[in-house]
Amino acid sequence: MGRRPKNKTAKQNALEDKRERIASARMIPRLRGMRDILPEEYRYWELVLNKAESIVKYYGWLRTEIPVLENLALYERSTGKQTDIVSKEMYAFIDKDNDRVALRPEATPGLVRSYVEHGMFSFPVQPVKLYFIGNLFRREKPQAGRYRQFNQINLEMFGEASAIADAQVILIGYNLLKELRLEAQVQINSIGCSLCRPEYVKKLVEYYKQRPVHHKLCPDCKKRLLKNPLRLLDCKEEACVNARAGAPQIVDHLCEECREHFVKVLEYLDELNVVYALNPHLVRGLDYYNRTVFEFCSEDSEQGRQNALGGGGRYDGLVEYLGGRPTPALGWALGVERIILKIKESNIPLVDTCQSNIFIAQLGEAAKRKAMIFFEELRKRGYKAAQNFVKDNLKAQLEYANKLGVKLTLILGQKELMDGTILIRDMESGMQEVFDFKKVYEELDKRLK
Ligand code: AMP
């Protein structure tokens, strides 16, 4: 290690040491809070993403991609400067053109920007229904199920104000989790609109300012009381959870229209048999929500707490706020990593739909060439075949086939090549039979039926 100026603190020196050690080591590790997804885990990803795509497409949602990097102002304006996401967790920087940019910490602002920028209000099919699957970045403290790069499935609907839209959007998320065989409950609340909420917030502040209550609040909540009082309701600190017990509830302070809207949403959910629970403390962390807010929760098996797999709500003002025409909108986001964690925890078995049932083994150079062409033909005809052409030894190939769990192994050797035949081995019984190569597809169809 090189000499360093004396005026550095111990912490700075330790940091520099660490950087030097990393630079001189042969392996450069991944960053904190970042993950590799290895093939074994990717099987869960396929399960979740395929299921999500098939369900949301069925309901008429269309996939949309948005950039990973956007103007920082987009998140400051929509997510809100006061939220933790923007104030503490964002990967934001000034790039070489002096632009203030940020890695997307959530997808909704980008999707709204895209909606506005492409004039989607005039698209022939309305309402506009978009879904997004992609990675997001938040510089949070990493822990189980909380990463700095993570993935979400987002579902958004633009241009529909009616309560049936809220119910349908919730239903789709609920159905997705149910089809993944996860026990999930919808927690739901209404946080009113710009007409009724201010009155309620005033009452809430009055409540929290009372001396005995204020005294017990955590330091963050004391600050929130000045900047974002609604957030006091979803603080997880024990003292704040106790303090909120006597707080006024927003559902008792909704204006007539918000109340009617909320009742209708609940009625639709009842009719659709969606299991939900009213949660008067659910406000969601973002500034842009209004009226219906909800979360998809599952029981945390270790701590017995409710754990959010995702959530969402209405954001009727956001499109206009980001430069578009007034457009009612709503949506949800589900965390892919959280869902996968839950699937693993619940020991839900994976059904491998890509599992091969035939293995092609070969012996000798000429047979290898014919096997390669045969393998291509099988692929084109839609058979699920596997191979290991880099291996020459037949025993090693059969062992490999065994590990894959295929039903049949087709063996091509020198003799078969000369005779125009092929050997078919039943992997379970070990029985082998010779067939005319021309009849191989017929025989396969018979045995794989
Ligand atoms: P949010 O966008 O904060 O409402 O989060 C929606 C869902 O995304 C959460 O319920 C989690 O399932 C997931 N999520 C949020 N932040 C993270 C993170 N840092 N790591 C993994 N999943 C996350």
PDB file of N, CA and C in Angstrom, residues 39 50 79 85 92 163 194 198 202 218 246 291 294 340 344 401 409 425:
ATOM      1  N   PRO A  39     -28.710 -19.781 -13.181  1.00  0.00           N
ATOM      2  CA  PRO A  39     -29.729 -20.572 -13.907  1.00  0.00           C
ATOM      3  C   PRO A  39     -30.731 -21.270 -12.998  1.00  0.00           C
ATOM      4  N   ASN A  50     -43.551 -15.550 -16.923  1.00  0.00           N
ATOM      5  CA  ASN A  50     -44.464 -16.138 -17.922  1.00  0.00           C
ATOM      6  C   ASN A  50     -45.903 -16.060 -17.443  1.00  0.00           C
ATOM      7  N   THR A  79     -42.376  11.474  -7.884  1.00  0.00           N
ATOM      8  CA  THR A  79     -42.236  10.680  -6.655  1.00  0.00           C
ATOM      9  C   THR A  79     -42.247  11.605  -5.444  1.00  0.00           C
ATOM     10  N   ILE A  85     -37.259   7.784  -1.252  1.00  0.00           N
ATOM     11  CA  ILE A  85     -36.724   7.306  -2.539  1.00  0.00           C
ATOM     12  C   ILE A  85     -35.914   8.422  -3.200  1.00  0.00           C
ATOM     13  N   ALA A  92     -28.482   9.095  -8.443  1.00  0.00           N
ATOM     14  CA  ALA A  92     -28.609  10.282  -9.286  1.00  0.00           C
ATOM     15  C   ALA A  92     -27.230  10.899  -9.462  1.00  0.00           C
ATOM     16  N   ALA A 163     -64.874   3.169 -10.743  1.00  0.00           N
ATOM     17  CA  ALA A 163     -64.455   2.239  -9.686  1.00  0.00           C
ATOM     18  C   ALA A 163     -64.186   0.844 -10.232  1.00  0.00           C
ATOM     19  N   SER A 194     -57.904  15.914  -3.375  1.00  0.00           N
ATOM     20  CA  SER A 194     -57.374  17.213  -2.944  1.00  0.00           C
ATOM     21  C   SER A 194     -58.446  18.055  -2.237  1.00  0.00           C
ATOM     22  N   PRO A 198     -57.003  17.570   2.693  1.00  0.00           N
ATOM     23  CA  PRO A 198     -56.404  18.611   3.536  1.00  0.00           C
ATOM     24  C   PRO A 198     -57.096  18.766   4.890  1.00  0.00           C
ATOM     25  N   LYS A 202     -55.305  18.055   8.542  1.00  0.00           N
ATOM     26  CA  LYS A 202     -55.318  19.029   9.640  1.00  0.00           C
ATOM     27  C   LYS A 202     -55.672  18.328  10.957  1.00  0.00           C
ATOM     28  N   CYS A 218     -41.096   8.668  16.855  1.00  0.00           N
ATOM     29  CA  CYS A 218     -39.683   8.504  16.500  1.00  0.00           C
ATOM     30  C   CYS A 218     -39.192   9.811  15.848  1.00  0.00           C
ATOM     31  N   GLY A 246     -55.039   5.849  18.238  1.00  0.00           N
ATOM     32  CA  GLY A 246     -56.178   6.750  18.464  1.00  0.00           C
ATOM     33  C   GLY A 246     -56.325   7.804  17.379  1.00  0.00           C
ATOM     34  N   ARG A 291     -57.376   8.773  -3.711  1.00  0.00           N
ATOM     35  CA  ARG A 291     -58.449   7.769  -3.581  1.00  0.00           C
ATOM     36  C   ARG A 291     -57.913   6.379  -3.228  1.00  0.00           C
ATOM     37  N   PHE A 294     -53.701   0.425  -2.199  1.00  0.00           N
ATOM     38  CA  PHE A 294     -53.791  -0.978  -1.773  1.00  0.00           C
ATOM     39  C   PHE A 294     -52.420  -1.624  -1.780  1.00  0.00           C
ATOM     40  N   ILE A 340     -40.553 -14.319  -5.621  1.00  0.00           N
ATOM     41  CA  ILE A 340     -39.755 -15.542  -5.741  1.00  0.00           C
ATOM     42  C   ILE A 340     -39.341 -16.046  -4.352  1.00  0.00           C
ATOM     43  N   LYS A 344     -40.270 -19.741  -2.893  1.00  0.00           N
ATOM     44  CA  LYS A 344     -39.275 -20.677  -2.352  1.00  0.00           C
ATOM     45  C   LYS A 344     -39.626 -21.048  -0.912  1.00  0.00           C
ATOM     46  N   ALA A 401     -27.488 -37.972 -19.709  1.00  0.00           N
ATOM     47  CA  ALA A 401     -28.910 -38.142 -20.051  1.00  0.00           C
ATOM     48  C   ALA A 401     -29.710 -38.516 -18.804  1.00  0.00           C
ATOM     49  N   THR A 409     -33.212 -42.329 -24.827  1.00  0.00           N
ATOM     50  CA  THR A 409     -31.953 -41.870 -25.422  1.00  0.00           C
ATOM     51  C   THR A 409     -31.822 -42.536 -26.795  1.00  0.00           C
ATOM     52  N   ARG A 425     -33.109 -46.319 -26.507  1.00  0.00           N
ATOM     53  CA  ARG A 425     -32.959 -46.888 -25.167  1.00  0.00           C
ATOM     54  C   ARG A 425     -33.996 -46.266 -24.233  1.00  0.00           C
TER      55      ARG A 425
END
